[in-house]
JSON list of C-alpha atoms in Angstrom, two decimals:
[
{"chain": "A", "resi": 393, "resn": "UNK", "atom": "CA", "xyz": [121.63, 114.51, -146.62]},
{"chain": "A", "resi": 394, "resn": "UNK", "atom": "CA", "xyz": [120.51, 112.14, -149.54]},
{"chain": "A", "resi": 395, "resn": "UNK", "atom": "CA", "xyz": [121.47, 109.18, -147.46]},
{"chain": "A", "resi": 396, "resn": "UNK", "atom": "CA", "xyz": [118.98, 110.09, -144.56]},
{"chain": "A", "resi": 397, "resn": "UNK", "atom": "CA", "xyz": [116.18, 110.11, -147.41]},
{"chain": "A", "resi": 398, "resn": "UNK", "atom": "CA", "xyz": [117.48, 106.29, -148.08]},
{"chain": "A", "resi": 399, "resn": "UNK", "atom": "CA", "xyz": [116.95, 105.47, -144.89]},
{"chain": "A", "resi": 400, "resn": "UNK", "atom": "CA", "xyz": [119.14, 102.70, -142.94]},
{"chain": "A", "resi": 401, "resn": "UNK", "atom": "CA", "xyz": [117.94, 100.15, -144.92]},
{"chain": "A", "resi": 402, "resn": "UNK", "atom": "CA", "xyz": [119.99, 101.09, -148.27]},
{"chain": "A", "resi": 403, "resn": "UNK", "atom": "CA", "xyz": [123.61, 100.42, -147.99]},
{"chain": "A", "resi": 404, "resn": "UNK", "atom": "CA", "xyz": [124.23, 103.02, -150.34]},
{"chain": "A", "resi": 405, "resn": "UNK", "atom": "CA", "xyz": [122.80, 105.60, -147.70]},
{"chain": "A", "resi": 406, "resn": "UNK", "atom": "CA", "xyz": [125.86, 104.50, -145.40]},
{"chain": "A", "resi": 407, "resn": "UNK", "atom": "CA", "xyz": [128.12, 105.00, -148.31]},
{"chain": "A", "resi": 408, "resn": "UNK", "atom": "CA", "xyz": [126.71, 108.71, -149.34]},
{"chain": "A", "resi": 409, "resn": "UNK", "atom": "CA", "xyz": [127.13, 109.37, -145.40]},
{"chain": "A", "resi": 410, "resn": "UNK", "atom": "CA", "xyz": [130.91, 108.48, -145.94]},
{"chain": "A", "resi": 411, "resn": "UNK", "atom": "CA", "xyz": [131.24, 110.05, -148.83]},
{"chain": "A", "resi": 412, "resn": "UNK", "atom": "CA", "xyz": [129.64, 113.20, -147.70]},
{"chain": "A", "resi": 413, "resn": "UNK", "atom": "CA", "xyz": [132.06, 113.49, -144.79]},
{"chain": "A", "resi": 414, "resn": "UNK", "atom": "CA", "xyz": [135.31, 112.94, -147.32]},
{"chain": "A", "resi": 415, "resn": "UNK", "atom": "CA", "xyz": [133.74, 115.88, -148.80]},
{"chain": "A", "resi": 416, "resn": "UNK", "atom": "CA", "xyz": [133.72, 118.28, -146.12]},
{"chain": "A", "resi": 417, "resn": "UNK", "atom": "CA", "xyz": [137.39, 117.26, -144.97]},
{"chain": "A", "resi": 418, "resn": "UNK", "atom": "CA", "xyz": [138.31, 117.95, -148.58]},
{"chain": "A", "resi": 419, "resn": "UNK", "atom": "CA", "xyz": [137.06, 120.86, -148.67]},
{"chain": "A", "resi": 420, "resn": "UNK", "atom": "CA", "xyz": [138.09, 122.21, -145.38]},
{"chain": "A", "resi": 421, "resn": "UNK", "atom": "CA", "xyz": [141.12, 121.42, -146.49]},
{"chain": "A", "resi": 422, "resn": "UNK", "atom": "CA", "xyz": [141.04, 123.53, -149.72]},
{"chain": "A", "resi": 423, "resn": "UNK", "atom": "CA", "xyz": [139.50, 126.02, -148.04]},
{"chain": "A", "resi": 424, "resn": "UNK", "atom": "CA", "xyz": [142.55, 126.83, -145.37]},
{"chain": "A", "resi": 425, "resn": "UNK", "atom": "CA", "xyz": [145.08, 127.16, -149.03]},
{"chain": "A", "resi": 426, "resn": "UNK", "atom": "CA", "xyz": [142.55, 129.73, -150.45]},
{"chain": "A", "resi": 427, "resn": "UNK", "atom": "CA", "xyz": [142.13, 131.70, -146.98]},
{"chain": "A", "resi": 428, "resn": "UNK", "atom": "CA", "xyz": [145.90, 132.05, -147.28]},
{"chain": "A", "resi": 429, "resn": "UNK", "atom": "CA", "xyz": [146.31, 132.93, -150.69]},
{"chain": "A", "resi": 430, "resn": "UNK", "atom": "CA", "xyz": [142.92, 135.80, -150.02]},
{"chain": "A", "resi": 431, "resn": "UNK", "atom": "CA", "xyz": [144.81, 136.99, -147.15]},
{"chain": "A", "resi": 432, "resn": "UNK", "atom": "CA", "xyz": [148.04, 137.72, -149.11]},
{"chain": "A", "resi": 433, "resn": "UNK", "atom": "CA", "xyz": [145.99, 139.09, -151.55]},
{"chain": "A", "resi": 434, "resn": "UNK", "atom": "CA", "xyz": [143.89, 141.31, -149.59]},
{"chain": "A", "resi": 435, "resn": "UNK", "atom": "CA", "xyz": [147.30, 142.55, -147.70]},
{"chain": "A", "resi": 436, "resn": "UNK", "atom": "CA", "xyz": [149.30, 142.99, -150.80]},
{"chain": "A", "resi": 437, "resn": "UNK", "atom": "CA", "xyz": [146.59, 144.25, -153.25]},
{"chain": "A", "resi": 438, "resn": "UNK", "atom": "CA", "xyz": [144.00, 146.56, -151.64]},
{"chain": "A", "resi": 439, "resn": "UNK", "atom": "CA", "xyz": [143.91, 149.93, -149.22]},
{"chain": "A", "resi": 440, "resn": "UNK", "atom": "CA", "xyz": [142.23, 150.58, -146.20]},
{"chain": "A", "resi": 441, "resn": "UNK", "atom": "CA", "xyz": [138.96, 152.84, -146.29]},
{"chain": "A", "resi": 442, "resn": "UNK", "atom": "CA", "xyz": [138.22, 151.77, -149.84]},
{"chain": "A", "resi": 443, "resn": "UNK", "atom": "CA", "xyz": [134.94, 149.76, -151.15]},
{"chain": "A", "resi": 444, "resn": "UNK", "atom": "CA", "xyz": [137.29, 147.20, -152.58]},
{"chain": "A", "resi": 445, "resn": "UNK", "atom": "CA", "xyz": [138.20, 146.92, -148.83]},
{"chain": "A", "resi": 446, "resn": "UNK", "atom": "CA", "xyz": [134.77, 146.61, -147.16]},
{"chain": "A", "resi": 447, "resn": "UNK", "atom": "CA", "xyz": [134.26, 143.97, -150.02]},
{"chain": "A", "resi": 448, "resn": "UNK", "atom": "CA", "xyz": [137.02, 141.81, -148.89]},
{"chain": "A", "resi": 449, "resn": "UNK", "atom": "CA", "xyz": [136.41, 142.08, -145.20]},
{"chain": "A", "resi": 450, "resn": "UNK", "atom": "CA", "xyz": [132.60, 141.13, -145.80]},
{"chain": "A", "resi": 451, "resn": "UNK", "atom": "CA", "xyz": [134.06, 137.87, -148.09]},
{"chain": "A", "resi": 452, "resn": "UNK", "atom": "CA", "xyz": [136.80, 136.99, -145.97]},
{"chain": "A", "resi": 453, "resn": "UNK", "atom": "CA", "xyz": [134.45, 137.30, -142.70]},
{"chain": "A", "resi": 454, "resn": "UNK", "atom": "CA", "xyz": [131.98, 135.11, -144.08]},
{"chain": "A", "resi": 455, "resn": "UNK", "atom": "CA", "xyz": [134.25, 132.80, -145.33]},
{"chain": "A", "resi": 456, "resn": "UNK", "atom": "CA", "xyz": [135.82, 132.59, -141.66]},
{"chain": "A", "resi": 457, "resn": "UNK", "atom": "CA", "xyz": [132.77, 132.01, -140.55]},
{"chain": "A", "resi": 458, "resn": "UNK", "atom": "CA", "xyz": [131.79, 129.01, -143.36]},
{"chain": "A", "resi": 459, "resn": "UNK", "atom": "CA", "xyz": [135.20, 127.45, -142.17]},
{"chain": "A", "resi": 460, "resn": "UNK", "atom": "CA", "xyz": [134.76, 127.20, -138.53]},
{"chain": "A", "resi": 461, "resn": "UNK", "atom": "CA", "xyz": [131.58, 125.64, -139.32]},
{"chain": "A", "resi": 462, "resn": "UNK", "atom": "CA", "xyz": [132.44, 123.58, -141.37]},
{"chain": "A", "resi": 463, "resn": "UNK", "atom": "CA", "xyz": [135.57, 122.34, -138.68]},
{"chain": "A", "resi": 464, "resn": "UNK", "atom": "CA", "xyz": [132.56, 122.00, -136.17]},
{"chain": "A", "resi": 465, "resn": "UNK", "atom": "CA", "xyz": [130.86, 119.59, -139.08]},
{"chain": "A", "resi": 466, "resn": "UNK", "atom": "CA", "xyz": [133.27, 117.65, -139.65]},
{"chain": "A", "resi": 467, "resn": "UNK", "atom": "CA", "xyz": [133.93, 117.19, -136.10]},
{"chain": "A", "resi": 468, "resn": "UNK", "atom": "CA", "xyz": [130.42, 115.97, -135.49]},
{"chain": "A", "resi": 469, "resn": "UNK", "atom": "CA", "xyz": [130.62, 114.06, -138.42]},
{"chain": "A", "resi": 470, "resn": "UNK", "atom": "CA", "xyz": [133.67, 112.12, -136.96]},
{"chain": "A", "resi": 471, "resn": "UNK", "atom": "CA", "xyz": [132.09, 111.62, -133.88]},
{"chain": "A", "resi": 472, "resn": "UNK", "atom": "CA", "xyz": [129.03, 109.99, -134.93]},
{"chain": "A", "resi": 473, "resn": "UNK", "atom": "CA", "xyz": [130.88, 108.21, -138.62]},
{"chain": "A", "resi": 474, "resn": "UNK", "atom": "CA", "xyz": [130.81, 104.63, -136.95]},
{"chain": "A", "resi": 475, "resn": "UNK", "atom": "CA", "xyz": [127.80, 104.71, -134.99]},
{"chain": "A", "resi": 476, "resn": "UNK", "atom": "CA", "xyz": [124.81, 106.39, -137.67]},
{"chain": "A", "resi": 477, "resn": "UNK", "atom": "CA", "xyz": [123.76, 104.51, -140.47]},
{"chain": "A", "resi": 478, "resn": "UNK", "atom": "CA", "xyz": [122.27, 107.51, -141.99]},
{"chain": "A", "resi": 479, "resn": "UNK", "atom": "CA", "xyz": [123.26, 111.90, -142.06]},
{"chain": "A", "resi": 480, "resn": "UNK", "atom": "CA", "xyz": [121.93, 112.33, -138.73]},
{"chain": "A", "resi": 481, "resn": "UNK", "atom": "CA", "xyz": [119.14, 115.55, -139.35]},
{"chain": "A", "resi": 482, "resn": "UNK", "atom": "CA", "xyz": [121.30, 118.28, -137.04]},
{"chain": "A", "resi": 483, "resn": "UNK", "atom": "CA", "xyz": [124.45, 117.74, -139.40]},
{"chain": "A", "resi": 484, "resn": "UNK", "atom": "CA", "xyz": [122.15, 117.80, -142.28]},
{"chain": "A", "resi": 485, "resn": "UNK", "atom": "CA", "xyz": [120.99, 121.49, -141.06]},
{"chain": "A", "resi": 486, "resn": "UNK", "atom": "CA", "xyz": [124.31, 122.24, -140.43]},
{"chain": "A", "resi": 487, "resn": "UNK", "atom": "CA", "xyz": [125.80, 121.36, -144.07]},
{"chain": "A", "resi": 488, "resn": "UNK", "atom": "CA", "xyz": [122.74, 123.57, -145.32]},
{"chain": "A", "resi": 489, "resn": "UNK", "atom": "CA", "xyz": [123.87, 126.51, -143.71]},
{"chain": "A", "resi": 490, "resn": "UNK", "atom": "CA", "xyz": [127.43, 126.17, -144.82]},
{"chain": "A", "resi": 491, "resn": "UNK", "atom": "CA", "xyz": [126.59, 125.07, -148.26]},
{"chain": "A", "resi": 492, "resn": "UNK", "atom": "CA", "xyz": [124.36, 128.88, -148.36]},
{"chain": "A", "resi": 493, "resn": "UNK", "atom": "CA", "xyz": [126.73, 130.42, -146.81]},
{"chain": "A", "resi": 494, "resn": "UNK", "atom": "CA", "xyz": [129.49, 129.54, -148.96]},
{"chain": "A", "resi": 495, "resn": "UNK", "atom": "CA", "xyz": [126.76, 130.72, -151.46]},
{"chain": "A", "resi": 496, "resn": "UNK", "atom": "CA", "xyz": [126.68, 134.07, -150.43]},
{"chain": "A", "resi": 497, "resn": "UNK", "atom": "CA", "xyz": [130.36, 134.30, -149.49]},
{"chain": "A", "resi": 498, "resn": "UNK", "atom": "CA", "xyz": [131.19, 133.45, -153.22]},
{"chain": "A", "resi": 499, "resn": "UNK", "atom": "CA", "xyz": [128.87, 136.25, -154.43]},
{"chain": "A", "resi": 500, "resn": "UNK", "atom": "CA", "xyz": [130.96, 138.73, -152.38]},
{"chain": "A", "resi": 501, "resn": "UNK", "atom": "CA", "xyz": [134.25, 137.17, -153.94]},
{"chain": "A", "resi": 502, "resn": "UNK", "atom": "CA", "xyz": [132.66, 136.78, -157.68]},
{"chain": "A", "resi": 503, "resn": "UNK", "atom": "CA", "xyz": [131.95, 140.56, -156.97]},
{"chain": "A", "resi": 504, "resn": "UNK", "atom": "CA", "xyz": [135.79, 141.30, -156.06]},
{"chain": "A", "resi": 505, "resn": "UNK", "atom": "CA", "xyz": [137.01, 139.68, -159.22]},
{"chain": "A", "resi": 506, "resn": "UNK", "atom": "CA", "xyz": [134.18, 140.45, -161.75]},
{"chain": "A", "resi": 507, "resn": "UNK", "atom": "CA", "xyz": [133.14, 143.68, -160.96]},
{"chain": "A", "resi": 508, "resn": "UNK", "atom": "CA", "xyz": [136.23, 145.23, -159.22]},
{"chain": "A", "resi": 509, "resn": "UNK", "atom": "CA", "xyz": [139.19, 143.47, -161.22]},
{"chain": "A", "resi": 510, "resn": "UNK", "atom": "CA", "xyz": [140.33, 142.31, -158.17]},
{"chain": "A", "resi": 511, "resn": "UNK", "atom": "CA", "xyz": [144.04, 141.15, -159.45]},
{"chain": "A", "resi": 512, "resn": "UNK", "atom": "CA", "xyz": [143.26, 140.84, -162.60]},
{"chain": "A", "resi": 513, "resn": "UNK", "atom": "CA", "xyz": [143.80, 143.29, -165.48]},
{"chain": "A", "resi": 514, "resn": "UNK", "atom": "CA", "xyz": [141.22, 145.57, -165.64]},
{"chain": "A", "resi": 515, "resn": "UNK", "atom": "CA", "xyz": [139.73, 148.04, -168.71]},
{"chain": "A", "resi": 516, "resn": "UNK", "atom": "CA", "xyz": [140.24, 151.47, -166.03]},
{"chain": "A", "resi": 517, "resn": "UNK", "atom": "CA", "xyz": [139.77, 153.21, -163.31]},
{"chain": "A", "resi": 518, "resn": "UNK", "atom": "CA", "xyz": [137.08, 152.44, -161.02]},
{"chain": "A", "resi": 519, "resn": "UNK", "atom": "CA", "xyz": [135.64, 153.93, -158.29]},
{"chain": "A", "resi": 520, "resn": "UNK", "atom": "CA", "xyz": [135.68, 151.06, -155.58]},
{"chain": "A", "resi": 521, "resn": "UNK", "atom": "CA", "xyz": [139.36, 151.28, -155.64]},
{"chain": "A", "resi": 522, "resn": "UNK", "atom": "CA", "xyz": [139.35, 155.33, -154.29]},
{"chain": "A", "resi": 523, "resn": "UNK", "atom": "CA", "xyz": [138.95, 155.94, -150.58]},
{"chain": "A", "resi": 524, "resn": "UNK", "atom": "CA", "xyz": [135.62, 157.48, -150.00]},
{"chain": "A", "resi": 525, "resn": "UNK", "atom": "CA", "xyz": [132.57, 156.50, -147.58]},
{"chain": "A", "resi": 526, "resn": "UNK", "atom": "CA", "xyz": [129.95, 155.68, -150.15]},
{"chain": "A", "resi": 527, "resn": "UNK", "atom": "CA", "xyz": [129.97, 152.44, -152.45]},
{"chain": "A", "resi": 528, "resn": "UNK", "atom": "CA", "xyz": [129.49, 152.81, -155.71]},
{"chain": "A", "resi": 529, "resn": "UNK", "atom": "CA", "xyz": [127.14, 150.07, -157.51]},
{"chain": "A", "resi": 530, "resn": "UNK", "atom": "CA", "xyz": [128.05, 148.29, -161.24]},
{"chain": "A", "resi": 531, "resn": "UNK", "atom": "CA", "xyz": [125.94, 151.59, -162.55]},
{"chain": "A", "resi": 532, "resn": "UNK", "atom": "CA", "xyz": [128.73, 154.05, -161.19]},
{"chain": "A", "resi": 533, "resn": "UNK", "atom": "CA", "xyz": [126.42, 155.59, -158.84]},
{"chain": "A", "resi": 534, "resn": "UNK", "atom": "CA", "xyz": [125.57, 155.52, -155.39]},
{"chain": "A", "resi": 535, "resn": "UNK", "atom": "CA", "xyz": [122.36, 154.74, -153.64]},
{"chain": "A", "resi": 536, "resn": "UNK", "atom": "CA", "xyz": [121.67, 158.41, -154.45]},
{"chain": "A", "resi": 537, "resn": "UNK", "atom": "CA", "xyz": [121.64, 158.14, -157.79]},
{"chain": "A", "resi": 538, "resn": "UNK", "atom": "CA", "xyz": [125.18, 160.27, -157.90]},
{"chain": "A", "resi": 539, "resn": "UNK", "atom": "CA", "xyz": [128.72, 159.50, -158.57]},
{"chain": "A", "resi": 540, "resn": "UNK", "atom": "CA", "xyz": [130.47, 158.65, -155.88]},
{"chain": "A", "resi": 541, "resn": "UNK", "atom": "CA", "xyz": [132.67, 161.46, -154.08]},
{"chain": "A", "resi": 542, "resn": "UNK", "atom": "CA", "xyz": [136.60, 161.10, -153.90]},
{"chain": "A", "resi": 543, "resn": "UNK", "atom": "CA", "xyz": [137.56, 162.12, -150.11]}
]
C-alpha cells in the first residue's frame, strides 16, 4: 500500500509491491500450520455447548474467512506482479480488510488463551469451560449482572 503512495516513479515502490506480496504468501503459508494445530486443539481440548466453544468457532470462522481472502489476494497479486508498477488500489482495500480482520480474529484467540486458559495451566475453575447458554464476561457475570447458571 506504501508503494502506491510512491507512485511509479520510485523504484522502491516496485520493490515494496514485491515485497508486500512475499508477505502475504508467507503468511498464508503460516497461517494453514496454525489452522491445523487450532483445529487439533479445538477437537482435542474443548466440549460442545460450552462458551469456550462458541469462542473457538467465532476465532476459527473468522480466521477461515481471513485465509480465503487472503488466497484470493495473493492470487490477484500474482496476476497483476509483472504488469503494475505500483499496489494497485482494489488489492490495497483488500489487504485492509484482512489485515482488520486478522485484528479482530486475534482478539477472539488472545481471549481463548488469556482469559479462558485455553491449553495452558490455569489458576481454577472457570465458568466458560461448563455447558450452559449464557457467557460469562472476565467479571464472572453475565450480561445480567448474575453468575452464570450450570445446565
Amino acid at each position: 500500500m506504501i508503494s502506491a503512495v510512491g507512485g511509479k516513479e520510485h523504484t522502491w515502490a516496485k520493490e515494496l509491491w514485491h515485497a508486500g506480496t512475499f508477505t502475504f504468501v508467507g503468511g498464508a503459508a503460516v497461517s494453514l500450520l496454525a489452522a491445523l494445530t487450532g483445529l487439533w486443539d479445538a477437537w482435542k481440548s474443548s466440549e460442545a455447548g460450552t462458551q469456550a466453544r462458541r469462542t473457538i468457532n467465532t476465532h476459527a470462522t473468522i480466521m477461515i474467512t481471513v485465509t480465503v481472502l487472503a488466497l484470493a489476494d495473493i492470487a490477484w497479486r500474482l496476476n497483476d506482479y509483472h504488469s503494475k508498477a505500483v499496489t494497485p488500489a482494489g488489492i490495497a482495500v483488500l489487504s485492509v480488510v484482512v489485515a482488520v480482520l486478522v485484528s479482530v480474529g486475534a482478539t477472539f484467540g488472545g481471549s481463548l488463551v488469556f482469559e479462558y486458559g485455553f491449553n495452558v495451566e490455569t489458576a481454577g475453575d472457570s465458568p466458560v469451560w461448563h455447558k450452559s447458554e449464557e457467557d460469562a464476561f472476565p467479571a464472572g457475570t453475565t450480561r445480567e449482572g448474575r453468575a452464570p447458571r450450570d445446565d
